[in-house]
XYZ file of C-alpha atoms in Angstrom:
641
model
C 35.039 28.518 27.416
C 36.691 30.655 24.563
C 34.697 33.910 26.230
C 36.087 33.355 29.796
C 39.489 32.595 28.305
C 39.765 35.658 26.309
C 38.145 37.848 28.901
C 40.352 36.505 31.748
C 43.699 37.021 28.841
C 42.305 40.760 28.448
C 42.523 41.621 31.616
C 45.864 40.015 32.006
C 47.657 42.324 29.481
C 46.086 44.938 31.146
C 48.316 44.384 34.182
C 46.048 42.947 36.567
C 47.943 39.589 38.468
C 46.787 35.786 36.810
C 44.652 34.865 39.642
C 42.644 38.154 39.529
C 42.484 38.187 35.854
C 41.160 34.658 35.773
C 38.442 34.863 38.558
C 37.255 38.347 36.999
C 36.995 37.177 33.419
C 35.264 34.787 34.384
C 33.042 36.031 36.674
C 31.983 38.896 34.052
C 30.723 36.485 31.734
C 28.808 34.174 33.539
C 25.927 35.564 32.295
C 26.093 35.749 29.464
C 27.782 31.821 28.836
C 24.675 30.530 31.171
C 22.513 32.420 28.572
C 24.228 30.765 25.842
C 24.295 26.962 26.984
C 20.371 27.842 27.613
C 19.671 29.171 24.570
C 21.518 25.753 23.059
C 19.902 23.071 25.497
C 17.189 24.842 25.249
C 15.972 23.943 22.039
C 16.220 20.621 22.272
C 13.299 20.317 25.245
C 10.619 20.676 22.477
C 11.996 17.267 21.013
C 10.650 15.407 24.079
C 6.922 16.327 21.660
C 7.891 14.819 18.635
C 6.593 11.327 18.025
C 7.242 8.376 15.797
C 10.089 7.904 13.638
C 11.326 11.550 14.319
C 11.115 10.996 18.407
C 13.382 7.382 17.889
C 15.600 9.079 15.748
C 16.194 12.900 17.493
C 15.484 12.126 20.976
C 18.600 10.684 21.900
C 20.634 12.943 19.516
C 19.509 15.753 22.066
C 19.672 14.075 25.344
C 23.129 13.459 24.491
C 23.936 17.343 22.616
C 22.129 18.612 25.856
C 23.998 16.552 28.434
C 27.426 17.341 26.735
C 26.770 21.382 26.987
C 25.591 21.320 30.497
C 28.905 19.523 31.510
C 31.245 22.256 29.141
C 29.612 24.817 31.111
C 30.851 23.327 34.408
C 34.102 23.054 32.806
C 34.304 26.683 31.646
C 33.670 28.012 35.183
C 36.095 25.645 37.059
C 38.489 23.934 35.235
C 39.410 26.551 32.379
C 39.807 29.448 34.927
C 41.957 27.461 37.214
C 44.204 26.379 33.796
C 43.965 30.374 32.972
C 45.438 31.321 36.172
C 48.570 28.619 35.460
C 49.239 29.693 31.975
C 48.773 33.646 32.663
C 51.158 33.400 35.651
C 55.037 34.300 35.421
C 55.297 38.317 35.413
C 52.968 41.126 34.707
C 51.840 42.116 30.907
C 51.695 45.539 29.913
C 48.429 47.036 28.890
C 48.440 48.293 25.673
C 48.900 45.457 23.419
C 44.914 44.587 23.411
C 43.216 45.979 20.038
C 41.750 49.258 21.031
C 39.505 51.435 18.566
C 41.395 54.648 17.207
C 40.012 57.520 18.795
C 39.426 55.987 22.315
C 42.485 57.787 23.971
C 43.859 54.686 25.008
C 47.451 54.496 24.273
C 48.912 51.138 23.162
C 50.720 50.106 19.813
C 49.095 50.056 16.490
C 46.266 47.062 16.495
C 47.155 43.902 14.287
C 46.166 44.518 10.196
C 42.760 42.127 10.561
C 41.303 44.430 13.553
C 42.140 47.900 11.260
C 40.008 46.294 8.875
C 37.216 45.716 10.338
C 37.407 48.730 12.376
C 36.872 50.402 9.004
C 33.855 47.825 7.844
C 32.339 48.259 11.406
C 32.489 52.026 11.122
C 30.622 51.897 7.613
C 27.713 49.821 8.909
C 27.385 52.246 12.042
C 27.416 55.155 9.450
C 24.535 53.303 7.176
C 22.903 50.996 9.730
C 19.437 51.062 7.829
C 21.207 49.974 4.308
C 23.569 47.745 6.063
C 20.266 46.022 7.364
C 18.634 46.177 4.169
C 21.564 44.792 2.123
C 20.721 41.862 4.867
C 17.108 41.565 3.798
C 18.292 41.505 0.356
C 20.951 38.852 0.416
C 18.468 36.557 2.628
C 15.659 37.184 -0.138
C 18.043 36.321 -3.262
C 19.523 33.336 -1.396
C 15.910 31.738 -0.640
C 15.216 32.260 -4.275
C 17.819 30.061 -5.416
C 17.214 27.894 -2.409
C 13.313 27.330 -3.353
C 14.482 27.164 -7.288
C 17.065 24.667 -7.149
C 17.184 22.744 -3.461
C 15.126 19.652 -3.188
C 13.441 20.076 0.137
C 11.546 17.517 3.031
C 13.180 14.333 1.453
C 14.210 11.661 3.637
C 17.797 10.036 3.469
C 18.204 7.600 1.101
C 19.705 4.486 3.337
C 17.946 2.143 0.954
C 19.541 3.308 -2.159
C 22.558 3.464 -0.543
C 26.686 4.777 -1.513
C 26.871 2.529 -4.608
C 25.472 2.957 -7.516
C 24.286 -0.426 -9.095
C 21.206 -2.141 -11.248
C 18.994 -5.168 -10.535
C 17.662 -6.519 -13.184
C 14.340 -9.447 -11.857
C 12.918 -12.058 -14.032
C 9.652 -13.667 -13.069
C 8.094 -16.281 -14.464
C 4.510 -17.875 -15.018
C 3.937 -20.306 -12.139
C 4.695 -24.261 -13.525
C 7.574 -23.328 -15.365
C 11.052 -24.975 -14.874
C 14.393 -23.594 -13.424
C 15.981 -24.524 -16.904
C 13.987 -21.748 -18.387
C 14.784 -18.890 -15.779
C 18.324 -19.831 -16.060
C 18.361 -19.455 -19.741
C 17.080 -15.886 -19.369
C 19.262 -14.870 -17.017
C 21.891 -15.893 -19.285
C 20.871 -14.056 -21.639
C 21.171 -10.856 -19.715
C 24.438 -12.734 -18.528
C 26.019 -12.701 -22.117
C 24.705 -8.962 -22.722
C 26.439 -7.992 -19.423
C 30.038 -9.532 -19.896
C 30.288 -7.514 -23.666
C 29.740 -4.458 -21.387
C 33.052 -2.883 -20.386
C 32.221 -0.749 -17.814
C 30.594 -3.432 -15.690
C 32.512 -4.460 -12.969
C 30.839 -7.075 -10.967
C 27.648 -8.857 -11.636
C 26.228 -11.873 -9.190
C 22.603 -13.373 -10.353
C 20.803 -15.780 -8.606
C 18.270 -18.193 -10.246
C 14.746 -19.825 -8.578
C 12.050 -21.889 -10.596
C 10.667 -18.858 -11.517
C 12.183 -15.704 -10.031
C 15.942 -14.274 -11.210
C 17.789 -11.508 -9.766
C 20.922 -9.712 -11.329
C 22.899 -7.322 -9.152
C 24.816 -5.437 -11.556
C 27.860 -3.408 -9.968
C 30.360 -0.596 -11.297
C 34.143 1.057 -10.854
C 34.412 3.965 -8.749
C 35.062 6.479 -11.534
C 32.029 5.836 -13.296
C 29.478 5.707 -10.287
C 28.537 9.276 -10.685
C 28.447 9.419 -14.137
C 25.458 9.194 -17.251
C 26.920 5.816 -18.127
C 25.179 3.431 -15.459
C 22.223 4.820 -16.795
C 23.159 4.167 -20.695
C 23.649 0.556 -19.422
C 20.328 0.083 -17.907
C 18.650 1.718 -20.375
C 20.344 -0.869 -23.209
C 19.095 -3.605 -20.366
C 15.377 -2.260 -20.652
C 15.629 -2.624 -24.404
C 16.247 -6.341 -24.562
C 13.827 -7.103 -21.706
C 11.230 -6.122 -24.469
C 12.332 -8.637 -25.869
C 11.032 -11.860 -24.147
C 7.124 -12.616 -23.961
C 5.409 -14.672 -21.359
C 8.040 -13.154 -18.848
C 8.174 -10.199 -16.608
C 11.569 -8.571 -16.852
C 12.594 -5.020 -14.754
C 15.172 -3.276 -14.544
C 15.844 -0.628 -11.913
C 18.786 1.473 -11.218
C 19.718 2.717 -7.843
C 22.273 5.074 -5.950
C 23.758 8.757 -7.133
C 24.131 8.279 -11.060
C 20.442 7.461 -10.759
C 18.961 9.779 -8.164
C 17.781 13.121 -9.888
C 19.152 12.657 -13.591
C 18.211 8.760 -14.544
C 16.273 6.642 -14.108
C 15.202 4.758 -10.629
C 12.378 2.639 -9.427
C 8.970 4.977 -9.818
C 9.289 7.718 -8.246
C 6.210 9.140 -8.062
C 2.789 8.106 -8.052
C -0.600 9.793 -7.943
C -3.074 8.067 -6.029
C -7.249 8.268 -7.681
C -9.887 8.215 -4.937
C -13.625 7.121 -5.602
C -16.414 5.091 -4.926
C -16.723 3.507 -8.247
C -14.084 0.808 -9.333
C -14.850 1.797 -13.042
C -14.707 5.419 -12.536
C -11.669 5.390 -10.957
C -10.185 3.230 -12.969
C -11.164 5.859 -16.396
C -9.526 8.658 -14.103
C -6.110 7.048 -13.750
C -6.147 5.511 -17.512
C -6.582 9.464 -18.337
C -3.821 10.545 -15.981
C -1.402 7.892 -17.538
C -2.427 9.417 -20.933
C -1.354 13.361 -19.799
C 1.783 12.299 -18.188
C 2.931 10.170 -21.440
C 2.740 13.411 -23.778
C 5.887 14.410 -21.568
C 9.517 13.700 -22.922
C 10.777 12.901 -19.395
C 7.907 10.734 -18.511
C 8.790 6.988 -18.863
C 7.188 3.694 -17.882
C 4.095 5.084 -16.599
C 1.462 2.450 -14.904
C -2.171 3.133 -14.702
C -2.570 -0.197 -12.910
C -0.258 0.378 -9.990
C -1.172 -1.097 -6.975
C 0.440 1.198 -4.256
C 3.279 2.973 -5.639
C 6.637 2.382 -4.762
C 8.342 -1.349 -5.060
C 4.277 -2.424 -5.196
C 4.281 -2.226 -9.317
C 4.373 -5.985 -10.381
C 1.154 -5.959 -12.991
C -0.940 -9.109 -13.498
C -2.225 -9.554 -17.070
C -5.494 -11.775 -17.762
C -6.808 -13.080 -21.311
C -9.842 -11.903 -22.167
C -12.326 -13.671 -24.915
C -14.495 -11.024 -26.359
C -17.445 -12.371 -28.334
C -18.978 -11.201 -31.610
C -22.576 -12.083 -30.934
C -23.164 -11.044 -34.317
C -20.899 -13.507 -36.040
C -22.214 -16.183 -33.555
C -25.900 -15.765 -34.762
C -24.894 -16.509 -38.855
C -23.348 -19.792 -37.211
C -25.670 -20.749 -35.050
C -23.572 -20.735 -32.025
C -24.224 -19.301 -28.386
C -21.874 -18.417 -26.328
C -21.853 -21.060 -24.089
C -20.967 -23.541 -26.680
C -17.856 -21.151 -27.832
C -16.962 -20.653 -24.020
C -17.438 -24.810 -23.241
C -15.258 -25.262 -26.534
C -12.744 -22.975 -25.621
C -12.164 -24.632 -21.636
C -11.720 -27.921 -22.773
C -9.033 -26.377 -25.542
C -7.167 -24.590 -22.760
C -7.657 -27.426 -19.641
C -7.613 -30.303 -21.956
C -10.430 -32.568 -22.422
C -9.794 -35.695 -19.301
C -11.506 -38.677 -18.689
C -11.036 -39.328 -15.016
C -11.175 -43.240 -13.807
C -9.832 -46.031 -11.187
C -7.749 -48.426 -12.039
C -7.038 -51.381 -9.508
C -3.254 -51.235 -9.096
C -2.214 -54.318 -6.181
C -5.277 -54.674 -4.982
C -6.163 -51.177 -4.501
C -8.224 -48.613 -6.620
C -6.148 -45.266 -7.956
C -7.363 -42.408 -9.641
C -6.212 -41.630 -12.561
C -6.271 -38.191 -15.151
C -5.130 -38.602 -18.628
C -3.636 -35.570 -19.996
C -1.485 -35.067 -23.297
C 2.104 -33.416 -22.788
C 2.368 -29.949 -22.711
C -1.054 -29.346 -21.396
C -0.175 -26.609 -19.375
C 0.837 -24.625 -21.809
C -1.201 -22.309 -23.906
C 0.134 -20.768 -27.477
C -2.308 -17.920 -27.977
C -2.126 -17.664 -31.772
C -2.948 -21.718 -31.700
C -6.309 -20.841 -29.220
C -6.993 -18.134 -32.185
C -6.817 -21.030 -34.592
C -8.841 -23.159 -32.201
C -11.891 -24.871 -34.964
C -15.281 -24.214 -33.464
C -17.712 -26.869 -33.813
C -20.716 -25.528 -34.957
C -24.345 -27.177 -34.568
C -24.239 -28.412 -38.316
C -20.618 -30.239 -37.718
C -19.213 -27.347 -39.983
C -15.497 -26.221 -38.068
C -15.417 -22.306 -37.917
C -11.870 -20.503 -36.440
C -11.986 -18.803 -33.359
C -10.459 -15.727 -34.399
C -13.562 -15.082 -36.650
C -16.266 -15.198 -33.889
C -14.543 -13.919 -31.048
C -11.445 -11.478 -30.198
C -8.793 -12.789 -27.913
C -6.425 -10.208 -26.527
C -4.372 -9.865 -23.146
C -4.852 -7.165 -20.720
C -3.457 -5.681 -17.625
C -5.356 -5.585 -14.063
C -4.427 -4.955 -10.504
C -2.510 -6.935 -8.663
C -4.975 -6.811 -5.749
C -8.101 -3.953 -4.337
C -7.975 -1.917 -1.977
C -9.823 0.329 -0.132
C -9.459 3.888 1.770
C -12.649 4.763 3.886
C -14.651 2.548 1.756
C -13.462 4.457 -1.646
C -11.514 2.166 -4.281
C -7.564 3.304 -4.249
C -5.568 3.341 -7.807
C -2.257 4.050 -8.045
C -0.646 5.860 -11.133
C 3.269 5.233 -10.887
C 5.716 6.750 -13.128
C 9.230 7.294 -13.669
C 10.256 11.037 -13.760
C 14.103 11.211 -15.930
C 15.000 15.144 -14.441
C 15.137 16.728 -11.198
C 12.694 16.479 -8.237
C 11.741 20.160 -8.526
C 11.250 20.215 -12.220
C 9.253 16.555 -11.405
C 6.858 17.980 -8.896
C 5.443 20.823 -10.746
C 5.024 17.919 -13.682
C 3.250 16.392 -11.556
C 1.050 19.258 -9.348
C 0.540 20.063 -13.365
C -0.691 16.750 -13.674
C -3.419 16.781 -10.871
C -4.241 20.565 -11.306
C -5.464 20.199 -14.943
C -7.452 16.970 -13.669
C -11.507 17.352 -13.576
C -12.570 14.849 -11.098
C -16.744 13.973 -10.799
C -18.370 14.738 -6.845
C -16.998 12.405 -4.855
C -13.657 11.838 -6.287
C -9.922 12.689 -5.079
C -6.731 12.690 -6.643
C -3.695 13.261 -4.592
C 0.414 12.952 -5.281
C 2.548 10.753 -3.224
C 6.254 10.454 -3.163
C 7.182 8.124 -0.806
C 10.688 9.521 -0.161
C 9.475 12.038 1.236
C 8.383 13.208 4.793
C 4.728 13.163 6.001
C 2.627 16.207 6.316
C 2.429 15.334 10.197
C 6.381 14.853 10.732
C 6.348 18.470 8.814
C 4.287 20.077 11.263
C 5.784 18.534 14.188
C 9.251 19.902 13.125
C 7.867 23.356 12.285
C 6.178 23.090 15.853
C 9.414 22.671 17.394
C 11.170 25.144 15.350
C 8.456 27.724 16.259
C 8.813 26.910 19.952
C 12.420 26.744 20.240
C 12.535 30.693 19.087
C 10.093 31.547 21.784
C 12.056 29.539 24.352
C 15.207 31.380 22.827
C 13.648 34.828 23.223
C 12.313 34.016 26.611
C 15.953 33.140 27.902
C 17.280 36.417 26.419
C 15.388 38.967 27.579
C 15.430 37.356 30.897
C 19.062 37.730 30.596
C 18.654 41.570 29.281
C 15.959 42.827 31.050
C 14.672 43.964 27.846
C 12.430 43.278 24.806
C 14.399 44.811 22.175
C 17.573 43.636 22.471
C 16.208 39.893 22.398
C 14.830 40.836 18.926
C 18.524 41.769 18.441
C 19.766 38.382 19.090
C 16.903 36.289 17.093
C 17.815 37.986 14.087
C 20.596 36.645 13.641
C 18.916 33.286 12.718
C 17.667 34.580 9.830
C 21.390 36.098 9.359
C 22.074 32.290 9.480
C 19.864 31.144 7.122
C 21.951 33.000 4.081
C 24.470 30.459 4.800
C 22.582 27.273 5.298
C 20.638 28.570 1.719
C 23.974 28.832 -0.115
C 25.833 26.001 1.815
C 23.021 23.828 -0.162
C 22.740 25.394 -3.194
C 26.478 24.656 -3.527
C 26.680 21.263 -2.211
C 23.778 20.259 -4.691
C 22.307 18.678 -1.288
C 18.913 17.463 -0.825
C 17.209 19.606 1.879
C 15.997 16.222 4.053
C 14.364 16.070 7.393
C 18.207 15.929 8.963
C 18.498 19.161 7.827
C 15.510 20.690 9.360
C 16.109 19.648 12.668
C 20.045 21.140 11.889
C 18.088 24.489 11.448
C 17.112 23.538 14.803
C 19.940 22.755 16.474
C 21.735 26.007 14.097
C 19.160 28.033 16.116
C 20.366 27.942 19.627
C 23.741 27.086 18.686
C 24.372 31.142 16.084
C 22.551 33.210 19.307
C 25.461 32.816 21.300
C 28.166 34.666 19.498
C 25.206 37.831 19.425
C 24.400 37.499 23.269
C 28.230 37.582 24.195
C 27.658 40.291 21.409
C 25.095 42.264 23.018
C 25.916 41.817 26.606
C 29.842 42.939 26.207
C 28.585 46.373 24.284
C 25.909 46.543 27.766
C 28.478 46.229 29.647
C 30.683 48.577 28.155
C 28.033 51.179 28.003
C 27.165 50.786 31.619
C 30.600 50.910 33.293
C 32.341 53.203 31.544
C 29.545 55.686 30.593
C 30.482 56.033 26.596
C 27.793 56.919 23.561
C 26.331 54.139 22.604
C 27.595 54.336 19.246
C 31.569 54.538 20.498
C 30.359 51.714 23.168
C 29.125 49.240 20.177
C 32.479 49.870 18.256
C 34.706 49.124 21.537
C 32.587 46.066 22.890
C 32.194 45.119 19.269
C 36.154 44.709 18.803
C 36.801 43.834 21.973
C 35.112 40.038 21.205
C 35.851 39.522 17.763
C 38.482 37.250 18.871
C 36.237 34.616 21.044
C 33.588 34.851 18.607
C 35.998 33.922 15.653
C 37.890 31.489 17.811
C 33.805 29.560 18.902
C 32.612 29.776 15.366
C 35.792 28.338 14.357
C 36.011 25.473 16.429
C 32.806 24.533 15.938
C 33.016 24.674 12.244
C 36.475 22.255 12.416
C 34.513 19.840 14.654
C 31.791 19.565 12.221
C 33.588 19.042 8.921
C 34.761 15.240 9.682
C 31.117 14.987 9.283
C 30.480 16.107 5.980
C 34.405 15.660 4.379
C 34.806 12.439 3.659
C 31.419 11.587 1.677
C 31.853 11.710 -2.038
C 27.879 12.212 -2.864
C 26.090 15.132 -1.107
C 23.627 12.800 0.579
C 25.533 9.557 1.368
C 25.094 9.593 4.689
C 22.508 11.106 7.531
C 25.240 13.516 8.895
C 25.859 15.564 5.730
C 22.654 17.467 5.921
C 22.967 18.070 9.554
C 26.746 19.408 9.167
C 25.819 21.285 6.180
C 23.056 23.099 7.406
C 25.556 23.846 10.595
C 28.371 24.965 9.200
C 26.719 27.149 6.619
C 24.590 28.977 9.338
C 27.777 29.593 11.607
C 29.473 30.533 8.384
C 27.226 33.088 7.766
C 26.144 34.498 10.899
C 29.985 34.988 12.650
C 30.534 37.166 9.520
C 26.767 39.020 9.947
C 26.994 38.892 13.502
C 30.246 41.036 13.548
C 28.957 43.443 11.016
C 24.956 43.590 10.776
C 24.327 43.159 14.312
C 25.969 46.284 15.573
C 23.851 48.094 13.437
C 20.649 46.272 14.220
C 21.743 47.492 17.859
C 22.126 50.880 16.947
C 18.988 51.106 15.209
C 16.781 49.496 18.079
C 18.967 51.303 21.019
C 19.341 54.429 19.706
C 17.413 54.970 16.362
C 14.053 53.391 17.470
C 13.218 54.996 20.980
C 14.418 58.647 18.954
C 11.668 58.208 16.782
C 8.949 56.621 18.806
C 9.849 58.107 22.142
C 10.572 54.770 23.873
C 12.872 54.304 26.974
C 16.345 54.357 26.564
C 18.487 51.529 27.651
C 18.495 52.274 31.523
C 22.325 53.508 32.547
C 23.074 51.842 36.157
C 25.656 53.753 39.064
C 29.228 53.165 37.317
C 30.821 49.848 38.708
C 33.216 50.602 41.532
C 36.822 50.665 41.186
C 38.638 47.553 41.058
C 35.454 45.858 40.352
């Protein structure tokens, strides 16, 4: 709409009457709009491929983007013509007052100070096109560098951790035991939490043997290092309690990246042999404890994230050696030892009205165990001499899987840490990790991070980013008639890149799926400023018969205004989306508007200055110095035309 407008107000000021100024501007760029609403909607077909998640989430988003520019295009070749025509009407404007390039022998007052300007940068680019281009390459190069260093990439958006930044502490208790005694506990915690200033909000709720404390904080302190101070003093005096499983966990932005969280990463052991596998991923747990960021780390995981509640079984190690100067076996220390821990019963009937009940007889307390009391447990030996427990046999408590299972019939063991440090830095820890890992035949070892995206959505997004350029160049040099001047036009997606690289780097954004298919979307959306571009300095060339170098400068400045005036737009439409979230990634929409703005960003400013020399290299450079075909000149239009 902003190219017909302009065109149609061009031609007004250079005396031509409202009506014939609007249906002329228009008509000159159908073309090239129709190319650009293609090259838009047209990405968005390959979407109809993806599956899963990605097709619930994406699909709509472009049926709806795709139904929306199909209708502006109606509107910019009926209803914003029509309006031109009203608002251009009332008198005839002189010609003259439209920026023209010095030297063109058009007369006309001095152009306004921003079009002098870049008059002069356009005529240093067109002097140097090949280090204009190469300054280009270089900029794109340094910006991925600090993209790939810094820029966590494929993650998906954290909805579960949320805006907020808060802990939850859980307590869980020993089946059998009372609500009194989870209550206590989480009083405890209770006590420790109201001496803490900076909480703002805690609410706990209390089974028979589960507790939960959500732990809240102020505004100004939700993206600082003290949440994590807090939950770091709450880890210390969950040490404290035996016979209990406490954990704490801390969620949301002061977490993410420089705390602690839940485990974030996990390496998962492959292999046929329980034993084996489980020797692999004991190993593994040793490695990753020699580092300093490295906390909490759990051989016996049982599947990563959220899945790390351990079990923990006694186990009653014989000294067969010791048993043989007593005369004991092992069954009588094992028989011994069950009726210590079960209690020894006498089960009868008893006639109670008339009617026989069972009856146990148990002593109080009997379902509870003291451990250093079983140590002290008196063994009766065959001679009637007592000997201790803890001199015959070991008694210790270790931890085991919460459950088996199995991947194409190969036992599955789960290594789950907690990584304190960026996700970059954390991933080569852990590709470290696995890389320095010697595994027997038969055995796999593999990282997971559940956070982020699959290695199928990742090729089904690539897919569609790979076809959505050929659909793009298809359009183009339909539109053209050409095959270099397509090539033109595509580069400036790489153009756009530089800004979706920096626009990241900046933000301290996470580079999540939403962003990819922004790139997407960024793709079909930056070729239309560069085929309005292209097709103006065409025209210009083939009407009015001027170099191709003096045709580039006049088309060039001759659409600075609607390409400024779309970019701009576009970019004000998008910033609601990405202004009024305090953390990078709070929301699904920052990524998307981030990778969007910063690709318009960059390429309206490349666009306007690197294009015109990519043209003059592949138009008039190239076909000197292979000997291909010119751009073909057509029979001048008529007059009046």
């Amino acid at each position: 709409a902003s190219g017909a407008r302009e065109n149609s107000y061009r031609r007004r000021r250079g005396g031509g009457s409202a009506e014939g100024a609007s249906e002329g501007g228009a008509r000159q760029v159908v073309l090239p709009i129709l190319a650009a609403t293609l090259t838009t909607v047209i990405v968005f077909i390959p979407f109809v491929y993806l599956q899963g998640e990605l097709r619930i989430y994406y699909v709509p988003l472009a049926i709806v983007v795709g139904m929306a520019l199909i209708a502006s295009l109606f509107v910019a070749f009926s209803f914003i013509p029509a309006l031109a025509a009203k608002v251009l009407g009332g008198g005839t404007l002189r010609e003259g007052t439209v920026p023209v390039p010095a030297g063109s022998g058009r007369g006309g007052p001095r152009p306004p100070l921003y079009i002098r300007f870049y008059e002069g940068l356009l005529g240093f680019t067109l002097r140097f096109p090949v280090i204009t281009v190469i300054v280009a390459a270089a900029t794109l190069g340094a910006s991925y560098h600090y993209f790939d260093k810094y820029v966590t990439r494929g993650v998906l958006w954290r909805s579960w951790w949320g805006e907020q930044t808060y802990i939850d502490i859980i307590i869980r208790l020993p089946r059998g035991e009372e609500l009194d005694r989870t209550d206590e506990l989480a009083r405890f915690f209770e006590a420790k939490l109201l001496d803490t200033p900076e909480v703002e909000r805690f609410v706990t709720r209390v089974q028979s043997q589960y507790s939960h404390i959500t732990v809240t904080f102020p505004d100004s302190i939700e993206n600082s290092w003290q949440p994590v101070a807090i939950k770091e003093q709450m880890v210390a005096y969950s040490n404290l309690f035996g016979g209990a499983e406490v954990r704490v966990y801390g969620y949301g932005p002061s977490f993410y990246g420089g705390g602690a969280g839940p485990p974030n990463y996990s390496i998962k052991v492959l292999g046929y042999n329980y034993e084996t596998a489980r020797v692999i991923a004991e190993d593994v747990g040793r490695r990753l404890e020699r580092f300093s960021r490295v906390r909490d780390v759990d051989v016996n995981s049982a599947g990563g994230w959220f899945t790390r509640d351990k079990a923990a079984e006694f186990v009653l190690e014989l000294d067969r050696a010791r048993l043989g100067l007593h005369d004991l076996t092992a069954r009588d220390v094992v028989y011994q030892v069950a009726a210590a821990v079960w209690g020894q019963v006498r089960p009868g009937n008893i006639r109670v009205a008339g009617e026989e009940v069972r009856f146990d007889v148990k002593l109080a307390g009997n379902e509870d165990v003291d451990v250093l009391e079983l140590q002290e447990l008196l063994i009766q030996t065959p001679a009637g001499q007592g000997v201790r427990l803890a001199d015959v046999a070991t008694l210790r408590e270790r931890e085991v899987l919460t459950r088996i299972v199995r991947e194409d019939q190969q036992y599955q063991r789960y290594v789950s840490y907690e990584f304190r440090g960026p996700t970059k830095l954390g991933d080569r820890v852990r590709d470290a990790v696995i890389a320095s890992t010697t595994l027997p035949e038969g055995y796999e070892i593999e990282g997971e991070q559940d956070w982020t995206w699959s290695t199928e959505e990742q090729q089904q997004v690539y897919t569609v980013l790979a076809i959505s350029l050929v659909l793009i160049f298809m359009v183009t040099a339909a539109l053209f008639e050409s095959v270099r001047q397509p090539l033109t036009v595509l580069l400036t997606v790489p153009m756009a890149l530089i800004g979706v690289f920096l626009m990241f780097i900046y933000t301290d954004a996470s580079f999540t799926r939403e962003a990819y298919i922004g790139v997407i979307m960024m793709g079909g959306i930056v070729v239309n400023n560069a085929i309005l571009l292209v097709d103006h300095i065409n025209y210009v060339r083939r009407t009015e018969r001027v170099p191709t170098r003096a045709a580039i400068v006049r088309g060039t400045l001759e659409r600075v205004r609607p390409i400024l005036m779309t970019s701009a737009t576009t970019i004000f439409g998008l910033l609601p989306l990405v202004l009024f979230s305090e953390y990078a990634d709070e929301n699904i929409w920052n990524a998307l508007g981030y990778a969007l703005i910063g690709g318009l960003a960059s390429s309206t400013l490349l666009v306007l200055t690197v294009t015109p020399a990519i043209y003059l290299l592949l138009e008039e450079r190239l076909p000197k110095l292979f000997g291909l075909a010119p751009l073909p000149e057509p029979v001048a239009a008529p007059a009046g035309a």
